[in-house]
PDB file of C-alpha atoms in Angstrom:
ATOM      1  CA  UNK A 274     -21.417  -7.794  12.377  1.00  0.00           C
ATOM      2  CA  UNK A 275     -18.744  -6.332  10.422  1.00  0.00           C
ATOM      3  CA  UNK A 276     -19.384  -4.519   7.331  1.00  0.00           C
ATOM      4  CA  UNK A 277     -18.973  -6.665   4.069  1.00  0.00           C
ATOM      5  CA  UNK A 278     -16.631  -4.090   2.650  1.00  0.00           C
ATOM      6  CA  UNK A 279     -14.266  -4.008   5.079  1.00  0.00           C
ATOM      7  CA  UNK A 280     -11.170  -6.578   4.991  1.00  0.00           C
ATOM      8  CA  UNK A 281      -8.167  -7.011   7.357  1.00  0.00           C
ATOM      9  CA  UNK A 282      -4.650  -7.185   6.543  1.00  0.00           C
ATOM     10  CA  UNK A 283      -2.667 -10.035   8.232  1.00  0.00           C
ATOM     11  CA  UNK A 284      -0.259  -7.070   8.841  1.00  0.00           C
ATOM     12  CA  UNK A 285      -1.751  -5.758  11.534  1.00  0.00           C
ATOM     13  CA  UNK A 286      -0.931  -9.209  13.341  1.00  0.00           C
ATOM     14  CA  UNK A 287       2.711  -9.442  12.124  1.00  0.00           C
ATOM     15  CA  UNK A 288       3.655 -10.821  15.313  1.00  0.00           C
ATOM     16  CA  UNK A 289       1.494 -14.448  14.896  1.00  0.00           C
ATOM     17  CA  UNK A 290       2.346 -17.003  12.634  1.00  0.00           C
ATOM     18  CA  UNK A 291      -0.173 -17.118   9.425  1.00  0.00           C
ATOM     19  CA  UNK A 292      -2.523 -19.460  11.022  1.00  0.00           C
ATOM     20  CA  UNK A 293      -3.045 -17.999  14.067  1.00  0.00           C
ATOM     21  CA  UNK A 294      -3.222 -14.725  12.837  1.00  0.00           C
ATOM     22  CA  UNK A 295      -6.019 -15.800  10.050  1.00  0.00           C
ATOM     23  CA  UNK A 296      -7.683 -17.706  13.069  1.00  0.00           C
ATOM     24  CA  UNK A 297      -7.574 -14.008  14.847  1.00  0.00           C
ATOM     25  CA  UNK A 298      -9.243 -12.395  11.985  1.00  0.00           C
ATOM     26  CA  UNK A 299     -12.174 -14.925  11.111  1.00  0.00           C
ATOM     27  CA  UNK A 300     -12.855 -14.834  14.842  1.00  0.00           C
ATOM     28  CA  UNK A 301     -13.136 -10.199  14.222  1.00  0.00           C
ATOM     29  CA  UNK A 302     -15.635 -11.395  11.964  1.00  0.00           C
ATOM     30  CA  UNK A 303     -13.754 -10.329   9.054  1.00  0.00           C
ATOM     31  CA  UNK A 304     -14.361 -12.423   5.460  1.00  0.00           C
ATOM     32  CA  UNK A 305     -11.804 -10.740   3.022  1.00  0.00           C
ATOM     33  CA  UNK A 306      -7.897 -10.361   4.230  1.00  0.00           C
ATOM     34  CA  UNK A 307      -4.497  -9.113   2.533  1.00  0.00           C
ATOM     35  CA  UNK A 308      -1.521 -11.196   2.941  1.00  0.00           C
ATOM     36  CA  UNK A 309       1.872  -9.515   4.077  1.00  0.00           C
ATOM     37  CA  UNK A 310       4.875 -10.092   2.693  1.00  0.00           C
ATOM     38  CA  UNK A 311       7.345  -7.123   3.918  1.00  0.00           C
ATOM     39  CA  UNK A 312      10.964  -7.680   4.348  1.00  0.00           C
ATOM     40  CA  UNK A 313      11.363  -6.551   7.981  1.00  0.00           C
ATOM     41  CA  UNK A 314       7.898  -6.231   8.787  1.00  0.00           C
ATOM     42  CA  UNK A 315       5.923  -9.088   7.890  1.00  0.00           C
ATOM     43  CA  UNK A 316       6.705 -12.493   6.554  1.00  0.00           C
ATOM     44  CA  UNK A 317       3.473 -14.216   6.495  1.00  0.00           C
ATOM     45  CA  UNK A 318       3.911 -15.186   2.787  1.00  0.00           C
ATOM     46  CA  UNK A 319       7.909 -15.661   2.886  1.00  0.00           C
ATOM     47  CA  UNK A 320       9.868 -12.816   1.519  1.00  0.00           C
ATOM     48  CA  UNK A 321      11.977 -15.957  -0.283  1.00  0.00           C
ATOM     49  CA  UNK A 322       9.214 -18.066  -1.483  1.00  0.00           C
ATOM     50  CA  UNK A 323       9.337 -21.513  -2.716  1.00  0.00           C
ATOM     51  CA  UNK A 324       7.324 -23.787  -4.302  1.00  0.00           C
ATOM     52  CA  UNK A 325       6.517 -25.787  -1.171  1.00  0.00           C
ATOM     53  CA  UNK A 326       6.032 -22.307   0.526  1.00  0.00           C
ATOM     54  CA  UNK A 327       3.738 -21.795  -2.108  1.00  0.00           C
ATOM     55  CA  UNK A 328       1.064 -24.745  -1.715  1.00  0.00           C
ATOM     56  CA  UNK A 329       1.790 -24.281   2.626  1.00  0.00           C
ATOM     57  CA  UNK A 330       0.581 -20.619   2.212  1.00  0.00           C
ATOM     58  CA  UNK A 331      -2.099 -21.243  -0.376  1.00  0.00           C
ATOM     59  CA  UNK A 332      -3.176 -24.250   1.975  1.00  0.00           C
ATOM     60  CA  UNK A 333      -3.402 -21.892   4.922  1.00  0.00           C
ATOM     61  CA  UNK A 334      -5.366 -19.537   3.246  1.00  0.00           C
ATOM     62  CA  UNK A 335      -7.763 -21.801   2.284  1.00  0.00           C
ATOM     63  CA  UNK A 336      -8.579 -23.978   5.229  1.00  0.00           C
ATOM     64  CA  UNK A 337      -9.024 -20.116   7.287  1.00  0.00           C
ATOM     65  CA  UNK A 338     -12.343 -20.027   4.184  1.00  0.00           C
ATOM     66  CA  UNK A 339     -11.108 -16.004   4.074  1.00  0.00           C
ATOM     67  CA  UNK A 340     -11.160 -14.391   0.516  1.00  0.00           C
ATOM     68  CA  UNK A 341      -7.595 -12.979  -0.190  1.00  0.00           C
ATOM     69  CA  UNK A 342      -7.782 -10.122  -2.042  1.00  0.00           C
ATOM     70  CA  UNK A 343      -4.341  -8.879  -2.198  1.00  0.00           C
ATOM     71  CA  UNK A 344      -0.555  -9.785  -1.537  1.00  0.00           C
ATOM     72  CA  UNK A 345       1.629  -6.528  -0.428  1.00  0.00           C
ATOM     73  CA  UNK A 346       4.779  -7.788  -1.472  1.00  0.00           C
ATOM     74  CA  UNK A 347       8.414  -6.673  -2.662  1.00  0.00           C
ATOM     75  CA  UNK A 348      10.357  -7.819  -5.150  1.00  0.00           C
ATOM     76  CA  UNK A 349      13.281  -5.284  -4.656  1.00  0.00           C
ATOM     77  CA  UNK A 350      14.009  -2.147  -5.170  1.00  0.00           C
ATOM     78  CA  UNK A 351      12.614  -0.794  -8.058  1.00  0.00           C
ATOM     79  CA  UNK A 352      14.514   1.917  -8.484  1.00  0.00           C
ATOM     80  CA  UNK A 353      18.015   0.003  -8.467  1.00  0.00           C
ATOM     81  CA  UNK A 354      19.612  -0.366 -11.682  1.00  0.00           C
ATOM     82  CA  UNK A 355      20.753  -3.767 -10.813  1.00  0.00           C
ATOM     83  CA  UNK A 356      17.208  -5.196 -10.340  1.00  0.00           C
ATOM     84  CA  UNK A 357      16.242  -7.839 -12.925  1.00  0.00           C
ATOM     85  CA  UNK A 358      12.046  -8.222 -12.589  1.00  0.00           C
ATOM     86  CA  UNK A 359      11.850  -9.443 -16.068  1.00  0.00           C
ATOM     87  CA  UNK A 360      13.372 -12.553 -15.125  1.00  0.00           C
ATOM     88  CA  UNK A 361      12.345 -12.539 -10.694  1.00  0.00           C
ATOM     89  CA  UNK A 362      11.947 -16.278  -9.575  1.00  0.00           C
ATOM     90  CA  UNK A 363      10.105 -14.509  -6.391  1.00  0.00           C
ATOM     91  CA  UNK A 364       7.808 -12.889  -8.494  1.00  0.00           C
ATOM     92  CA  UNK A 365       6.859 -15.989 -10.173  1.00  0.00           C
ATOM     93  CA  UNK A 366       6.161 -17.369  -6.864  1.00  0.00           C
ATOM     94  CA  UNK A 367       4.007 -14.289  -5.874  1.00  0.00           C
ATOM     95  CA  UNK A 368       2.068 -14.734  -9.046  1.00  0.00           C
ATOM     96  CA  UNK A 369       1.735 -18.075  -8.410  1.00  0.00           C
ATOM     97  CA  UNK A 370       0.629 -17.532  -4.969  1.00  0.00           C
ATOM     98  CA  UNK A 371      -2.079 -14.831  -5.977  1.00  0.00           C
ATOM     99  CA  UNK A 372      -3.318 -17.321  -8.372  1.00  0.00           C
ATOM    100  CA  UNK A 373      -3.439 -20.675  -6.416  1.00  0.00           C
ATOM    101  CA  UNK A 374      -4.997 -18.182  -3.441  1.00  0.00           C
ATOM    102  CA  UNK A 375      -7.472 -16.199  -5.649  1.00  0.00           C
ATOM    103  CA  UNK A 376      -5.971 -12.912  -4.937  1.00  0.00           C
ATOM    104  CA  UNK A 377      -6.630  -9.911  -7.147  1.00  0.00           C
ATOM    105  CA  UNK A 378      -3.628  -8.069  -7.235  1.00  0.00           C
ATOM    106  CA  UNK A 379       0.143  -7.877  -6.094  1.00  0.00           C
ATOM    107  CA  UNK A 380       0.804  -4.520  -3.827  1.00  0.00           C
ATOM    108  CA  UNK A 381       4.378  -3.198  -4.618  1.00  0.00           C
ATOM    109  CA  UNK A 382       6.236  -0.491  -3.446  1.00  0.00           C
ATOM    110  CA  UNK A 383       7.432   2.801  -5.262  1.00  0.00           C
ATOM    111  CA  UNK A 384      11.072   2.168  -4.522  1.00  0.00           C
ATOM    112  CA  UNK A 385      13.804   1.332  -2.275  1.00  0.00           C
ATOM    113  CA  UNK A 386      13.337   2.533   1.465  1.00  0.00           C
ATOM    114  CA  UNK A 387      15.612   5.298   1.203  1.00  0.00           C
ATOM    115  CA  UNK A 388      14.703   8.697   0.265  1.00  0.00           C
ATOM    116  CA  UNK A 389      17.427   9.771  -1.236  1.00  0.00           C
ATOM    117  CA  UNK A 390      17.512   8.537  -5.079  1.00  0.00           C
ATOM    118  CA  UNK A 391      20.475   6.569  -6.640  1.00  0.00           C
ATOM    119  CA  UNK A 392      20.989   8.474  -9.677  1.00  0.00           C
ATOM    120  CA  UNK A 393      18.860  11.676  -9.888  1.00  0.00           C
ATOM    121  CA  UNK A 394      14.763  11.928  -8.889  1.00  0.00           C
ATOM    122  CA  UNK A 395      13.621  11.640 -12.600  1.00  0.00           C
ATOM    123  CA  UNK A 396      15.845   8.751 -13.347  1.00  0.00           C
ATOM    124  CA  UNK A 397      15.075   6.680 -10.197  1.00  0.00           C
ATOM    125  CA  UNK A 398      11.314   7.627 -11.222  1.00  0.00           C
ATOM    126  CA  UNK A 399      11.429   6.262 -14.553  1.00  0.00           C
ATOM    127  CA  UNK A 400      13.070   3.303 -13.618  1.00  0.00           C
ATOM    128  CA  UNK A 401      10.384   2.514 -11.040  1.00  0.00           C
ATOM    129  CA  UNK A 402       7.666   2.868 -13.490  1.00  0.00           C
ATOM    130  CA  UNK A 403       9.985   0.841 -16.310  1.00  0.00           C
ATOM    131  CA  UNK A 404       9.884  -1.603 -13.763  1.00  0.00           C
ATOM    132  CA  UNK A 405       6.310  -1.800 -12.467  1.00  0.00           C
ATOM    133  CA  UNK A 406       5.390  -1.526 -16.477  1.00  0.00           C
ATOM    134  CA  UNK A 407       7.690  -5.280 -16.486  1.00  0.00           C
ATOM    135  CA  UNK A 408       5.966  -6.658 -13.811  1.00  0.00           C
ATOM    136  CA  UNK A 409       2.220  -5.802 -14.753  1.00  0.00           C
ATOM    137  CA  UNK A 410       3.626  -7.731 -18.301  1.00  0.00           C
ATOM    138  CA  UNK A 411       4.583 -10.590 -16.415  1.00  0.00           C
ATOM    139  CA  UNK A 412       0.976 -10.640 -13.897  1.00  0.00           C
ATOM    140  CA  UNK A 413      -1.445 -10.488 -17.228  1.00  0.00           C
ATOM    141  CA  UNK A 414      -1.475 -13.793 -18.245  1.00  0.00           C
ATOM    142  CA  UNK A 415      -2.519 -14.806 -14.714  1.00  0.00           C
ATOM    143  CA  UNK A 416      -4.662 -12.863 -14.689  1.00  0.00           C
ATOM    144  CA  UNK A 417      -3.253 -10.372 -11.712  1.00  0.00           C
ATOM    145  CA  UNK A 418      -3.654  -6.846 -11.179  1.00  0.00           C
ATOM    146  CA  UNK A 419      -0.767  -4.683 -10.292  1.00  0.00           C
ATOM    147  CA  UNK A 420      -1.294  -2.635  -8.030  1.00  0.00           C
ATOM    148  CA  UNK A 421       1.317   0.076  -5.873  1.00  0.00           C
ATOM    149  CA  UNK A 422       1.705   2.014  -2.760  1.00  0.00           C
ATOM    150  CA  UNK A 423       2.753   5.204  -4.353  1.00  0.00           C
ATOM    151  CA  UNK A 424       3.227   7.015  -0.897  1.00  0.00           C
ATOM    152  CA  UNK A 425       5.579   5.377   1.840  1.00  0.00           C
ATOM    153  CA  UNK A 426       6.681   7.640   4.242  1.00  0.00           C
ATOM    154  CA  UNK A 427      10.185   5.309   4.644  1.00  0.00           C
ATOM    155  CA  UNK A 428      10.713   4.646   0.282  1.00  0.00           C
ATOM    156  CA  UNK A 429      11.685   7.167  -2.198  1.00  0.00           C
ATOM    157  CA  UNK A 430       8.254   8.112  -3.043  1.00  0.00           C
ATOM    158  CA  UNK A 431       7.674   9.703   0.501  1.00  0.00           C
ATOM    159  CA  UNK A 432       4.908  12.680  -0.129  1.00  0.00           C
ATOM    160  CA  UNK A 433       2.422  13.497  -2.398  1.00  0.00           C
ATOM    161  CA  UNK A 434       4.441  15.189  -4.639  1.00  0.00           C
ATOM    162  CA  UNK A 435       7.013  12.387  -5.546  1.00  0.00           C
ATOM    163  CA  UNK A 436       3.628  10.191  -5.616  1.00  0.00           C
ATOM    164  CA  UNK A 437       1.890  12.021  -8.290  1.00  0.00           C
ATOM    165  CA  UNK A 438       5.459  12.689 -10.311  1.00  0.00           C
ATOM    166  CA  UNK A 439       5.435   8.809 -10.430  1.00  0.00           C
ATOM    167  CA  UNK A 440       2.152   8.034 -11.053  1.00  0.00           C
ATOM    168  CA  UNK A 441       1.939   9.874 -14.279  1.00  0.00           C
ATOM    169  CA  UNK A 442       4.532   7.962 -15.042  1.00  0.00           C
ATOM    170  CA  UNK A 443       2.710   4.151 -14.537  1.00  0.00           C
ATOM    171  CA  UNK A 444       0.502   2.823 -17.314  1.00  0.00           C
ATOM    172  CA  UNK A 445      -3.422   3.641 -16.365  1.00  0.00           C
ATOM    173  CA  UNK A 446      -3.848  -0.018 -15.462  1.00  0.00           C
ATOM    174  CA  UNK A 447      -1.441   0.193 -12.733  1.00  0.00           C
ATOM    175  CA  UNK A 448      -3.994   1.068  -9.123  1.00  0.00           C
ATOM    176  CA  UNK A 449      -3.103   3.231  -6.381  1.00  0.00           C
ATOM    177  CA  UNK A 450      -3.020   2.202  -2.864  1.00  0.00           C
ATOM    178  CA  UNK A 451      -3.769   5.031  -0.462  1.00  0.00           C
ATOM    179  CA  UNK A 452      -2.485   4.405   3.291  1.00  0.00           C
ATOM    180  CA  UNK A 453      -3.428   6.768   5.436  1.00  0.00           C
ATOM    181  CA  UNK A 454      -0.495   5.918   8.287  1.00  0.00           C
ATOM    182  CA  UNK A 455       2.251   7.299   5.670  1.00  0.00           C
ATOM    183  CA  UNK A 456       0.294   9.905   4.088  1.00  0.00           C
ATOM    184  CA  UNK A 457      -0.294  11.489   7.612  1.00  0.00           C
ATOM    185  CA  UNK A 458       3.393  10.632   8.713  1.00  0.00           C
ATOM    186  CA  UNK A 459       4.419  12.604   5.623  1.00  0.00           C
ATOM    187  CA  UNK A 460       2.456  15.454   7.020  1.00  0.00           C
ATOM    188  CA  UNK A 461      -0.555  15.199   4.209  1.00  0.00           C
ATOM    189  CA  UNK A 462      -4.104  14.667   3.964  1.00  0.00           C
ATOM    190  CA  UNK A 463      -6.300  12.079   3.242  1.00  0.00           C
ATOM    191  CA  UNK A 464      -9.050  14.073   1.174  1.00  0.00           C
ATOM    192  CA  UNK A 465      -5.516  16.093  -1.260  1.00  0.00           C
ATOM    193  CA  UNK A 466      -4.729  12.505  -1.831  1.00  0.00           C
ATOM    194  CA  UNK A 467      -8.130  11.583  -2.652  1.00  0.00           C
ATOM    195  CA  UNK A 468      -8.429  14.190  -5.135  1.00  0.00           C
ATOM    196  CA  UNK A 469      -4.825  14.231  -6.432  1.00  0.00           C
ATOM    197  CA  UNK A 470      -5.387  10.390  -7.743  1.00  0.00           C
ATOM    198  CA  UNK A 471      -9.207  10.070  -8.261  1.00  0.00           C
ATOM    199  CA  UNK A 472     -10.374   6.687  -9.707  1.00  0.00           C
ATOM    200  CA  UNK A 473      -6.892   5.313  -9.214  1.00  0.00           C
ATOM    201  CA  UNK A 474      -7.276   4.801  -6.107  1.00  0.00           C
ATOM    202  CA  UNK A 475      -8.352   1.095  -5.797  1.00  0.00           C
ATOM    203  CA  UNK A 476      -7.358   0.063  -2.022  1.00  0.00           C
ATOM    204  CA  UNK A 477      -6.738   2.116   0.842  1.00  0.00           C
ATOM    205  CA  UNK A 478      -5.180   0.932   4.365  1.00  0.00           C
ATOM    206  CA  UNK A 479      -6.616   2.481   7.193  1.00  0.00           C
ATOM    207  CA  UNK A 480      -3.972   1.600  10.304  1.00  0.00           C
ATOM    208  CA  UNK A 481      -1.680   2.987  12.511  1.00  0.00           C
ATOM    209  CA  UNK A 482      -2.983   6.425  11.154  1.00  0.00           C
ATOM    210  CA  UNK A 483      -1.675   8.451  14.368  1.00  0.00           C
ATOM    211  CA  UNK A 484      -2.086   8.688  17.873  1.00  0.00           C
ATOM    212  CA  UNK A 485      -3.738  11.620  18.157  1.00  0.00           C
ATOM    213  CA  UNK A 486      -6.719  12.856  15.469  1.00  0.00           C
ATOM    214  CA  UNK A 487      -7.157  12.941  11.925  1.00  0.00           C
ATOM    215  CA  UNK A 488      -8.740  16.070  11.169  1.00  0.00           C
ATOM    216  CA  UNK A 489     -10.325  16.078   8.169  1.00  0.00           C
ATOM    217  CA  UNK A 490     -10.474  19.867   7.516  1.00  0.00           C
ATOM    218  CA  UNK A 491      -7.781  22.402   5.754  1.00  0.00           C
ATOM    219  CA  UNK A 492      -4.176  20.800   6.576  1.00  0.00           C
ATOM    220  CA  UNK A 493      -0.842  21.991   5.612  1.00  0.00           C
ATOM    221  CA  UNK A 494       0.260  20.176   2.211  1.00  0.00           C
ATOM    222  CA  UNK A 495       2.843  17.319   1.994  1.00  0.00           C
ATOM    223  CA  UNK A 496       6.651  17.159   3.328  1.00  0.00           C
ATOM    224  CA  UNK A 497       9.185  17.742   1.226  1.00  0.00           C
ATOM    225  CA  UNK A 498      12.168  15.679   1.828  1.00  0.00           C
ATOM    226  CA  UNK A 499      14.999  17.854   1.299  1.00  0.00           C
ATOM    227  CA  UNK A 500      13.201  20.672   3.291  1.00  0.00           C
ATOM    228  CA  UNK A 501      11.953  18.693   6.279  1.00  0.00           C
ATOM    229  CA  UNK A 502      12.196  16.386   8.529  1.00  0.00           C
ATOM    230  CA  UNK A 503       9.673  13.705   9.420  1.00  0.00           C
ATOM    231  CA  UNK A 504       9.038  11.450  12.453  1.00  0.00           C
ATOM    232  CA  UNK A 505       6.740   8.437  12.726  1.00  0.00           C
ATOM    233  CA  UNK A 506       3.071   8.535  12.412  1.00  0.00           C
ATOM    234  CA  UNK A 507       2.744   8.203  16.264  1.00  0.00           C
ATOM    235  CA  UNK A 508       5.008  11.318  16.614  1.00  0.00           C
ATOM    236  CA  UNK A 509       5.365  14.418  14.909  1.00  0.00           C
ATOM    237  CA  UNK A 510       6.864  16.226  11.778  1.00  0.00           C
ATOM    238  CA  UNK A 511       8.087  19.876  10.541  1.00  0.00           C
ATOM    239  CA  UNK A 512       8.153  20.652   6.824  1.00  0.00           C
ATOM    240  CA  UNK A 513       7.936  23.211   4.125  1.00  0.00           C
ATOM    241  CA  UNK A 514       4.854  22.868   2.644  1.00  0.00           C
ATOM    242  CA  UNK A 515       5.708  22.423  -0.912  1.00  0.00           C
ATOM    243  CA  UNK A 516       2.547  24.179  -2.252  1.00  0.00           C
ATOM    244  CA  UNK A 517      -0.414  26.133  -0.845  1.00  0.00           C
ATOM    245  CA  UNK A 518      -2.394  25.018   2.076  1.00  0.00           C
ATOM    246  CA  UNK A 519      -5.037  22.877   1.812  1.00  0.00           C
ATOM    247  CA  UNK A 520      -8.693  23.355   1.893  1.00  0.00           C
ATOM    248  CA  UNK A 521     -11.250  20.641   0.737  1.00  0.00           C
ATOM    249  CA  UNK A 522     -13.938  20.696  -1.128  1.00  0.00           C
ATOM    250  CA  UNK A 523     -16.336  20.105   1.870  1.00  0.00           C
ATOM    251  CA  UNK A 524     -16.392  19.952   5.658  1.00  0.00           C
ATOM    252  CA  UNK A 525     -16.149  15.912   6.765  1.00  0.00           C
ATOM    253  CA  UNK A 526     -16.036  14.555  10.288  1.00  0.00           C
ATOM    254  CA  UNK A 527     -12.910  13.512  12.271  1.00  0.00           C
ATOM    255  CA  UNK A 528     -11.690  10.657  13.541  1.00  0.00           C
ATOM    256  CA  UNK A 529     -11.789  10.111  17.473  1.00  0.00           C
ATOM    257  CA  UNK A 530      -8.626  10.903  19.424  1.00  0.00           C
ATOM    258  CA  UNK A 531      -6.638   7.954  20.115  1.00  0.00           C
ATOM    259  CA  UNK A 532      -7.695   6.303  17.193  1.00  0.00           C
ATOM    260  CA  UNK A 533      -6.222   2.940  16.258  1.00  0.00           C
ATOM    261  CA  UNK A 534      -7.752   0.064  14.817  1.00  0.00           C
ATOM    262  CA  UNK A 535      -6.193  -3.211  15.207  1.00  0.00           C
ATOM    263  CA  UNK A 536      -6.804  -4.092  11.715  1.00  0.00           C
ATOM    264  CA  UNK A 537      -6.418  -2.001   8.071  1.00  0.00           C
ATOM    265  CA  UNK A 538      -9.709  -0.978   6.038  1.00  0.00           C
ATOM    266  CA  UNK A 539      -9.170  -1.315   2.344  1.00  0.00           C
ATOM    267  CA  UNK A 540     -11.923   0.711  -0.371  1.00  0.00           C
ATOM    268  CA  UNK A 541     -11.904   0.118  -4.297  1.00  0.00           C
ATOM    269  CA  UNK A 542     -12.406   3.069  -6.636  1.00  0.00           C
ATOM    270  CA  UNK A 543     -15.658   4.404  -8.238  1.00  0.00           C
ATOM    271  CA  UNK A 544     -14.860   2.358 -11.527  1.00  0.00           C
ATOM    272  CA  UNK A 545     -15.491  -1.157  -9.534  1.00  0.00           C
ATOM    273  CA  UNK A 546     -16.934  -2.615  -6.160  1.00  0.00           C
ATOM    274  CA  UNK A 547     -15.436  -1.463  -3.653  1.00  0.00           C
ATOM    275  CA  UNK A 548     -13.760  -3.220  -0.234  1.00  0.00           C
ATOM    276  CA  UNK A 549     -12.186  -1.047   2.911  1.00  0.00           C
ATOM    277  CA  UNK A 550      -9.291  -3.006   4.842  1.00  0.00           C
ATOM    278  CA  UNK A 551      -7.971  -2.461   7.974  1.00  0.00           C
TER     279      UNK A 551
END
């Protein structure tokens, strides 16, 4: 029986259609999922949604009797000064969506996927947060937490660093989401990141971490983009550590080699109930 924490991602079977891939996780046992909605790498809720896309995702939700707890969506790039979230028909649907579903929260990204910024680091920053700060506005009156992936190996905000620069910048009720596939691939560590956002951290996606093992024990700090270069998660990376090396605060356990679940643990922070997802 699978732990009552633990929730699956309908990412981590991108390649079947919703139902199927809802049939695949009631049948792991699973009770809770998140529902993907990546340009490019998952379209289970449609990256283009419309109001009959809507009630047909809602619908499919339901009739699988799995809780939805999130949506990791995108509603552009935040960080573009064209984008126009105040007035986003998609993320009305999303909202929409997360209501009619029962979701908690909307995942969004810290910026385009591109790590070089359009105007200058601090402006593209800022305009992320201005942004997220818009849509977290627009969720309230549903009733929908905002919540944001502040480390993607592939999107502007691709190590720890750029994370925490933009995280001071987000209102406090804006969550962190904590995946441990691009805060590995960025050559960090799971326990810095723990302790860099605390009690922020509201959801954390445990997939695709590496191929090899996780150590959980001192590990050299995060890449820095302009002084490294960085391959997949399943591969390898240089960098420059951009500050000392790490050592934790205790001695955990590591994962075994050749780790890779097929689904993507979630866990909510100390300030509320928590829920892993795989």
């Amino acid at each position: 029986m699978i732990d009552s924490r633990l929730g699956c991602s309908t990412i981590s079977f991108r390649h079947l259609e919703l139902e199927k891939a809802l049939d695949e996780i009631v049948t792991l046992g699973f009770e809770e999922v998140d529902l993907g909605s990546l340009p490019g790498v998952c379209t289970h809720v449609p990256t283009t949604l419309s109001t009959s896309d809507v009630a047909r995702v809602a619908a499919g939700a339901a009739n699988s009797g799995m809780t939805v707890r999130s949506i990791n969506c995108d509603v552009g790039d935040l960080n573009h000064p064209g984008i126009d979230v105040a007035n986003s028909t998609h993320l009305t649907r999303l909202l929409e969506l997360a209501t009619a579903v029962g979701a908690r929260a909307l995942v969004l990204p810290n910026g385009a996927i591109e790590h070089t910024p359009i105007e200058t680091l601090g402006a593209d920053l800022d305009r992320v947060a201005a942004n997220v700060d818009i849509a977290l506005e627009r969720a309230q009156p549903y009733g929908i937490d905002i919540w944001i992936e502040s480390l993607h190996v592939f999107r502007l905000c691709c190590n720890l660093s750029r994370a925490a620069a933009l995280t001071s910048r987000l209102p406090p009720e804006v969550d962190i989401v904590m995946d441990f596939s691009h805060l590995v691939a960025a050559g960090d560590h799971p326990v810095r990141f723990a302790e860099t956002f605390g009690d922020r951290i509201t959801h954390v996606h445990i997939r695709d971490a590496t191929r090899g093992r996780i150590e959980l024990h001192p590990h050299p700090s995060s890449t820095n983009p302009e002084t490294s270069t960085s391959a997949s998660a399943a591969g390898t990376s240089t960098s420059t550590p951009e500050s000392r090396p790490y050592t934790p605060r205790r001695s955990t356990a590591t994962t075994p080699s050749n780790s890779k679940p097929a689904t993507s643990p979630t866990t909510n922070a100390p300030r509320r109930p928590r829920t892993l997802h795989t």
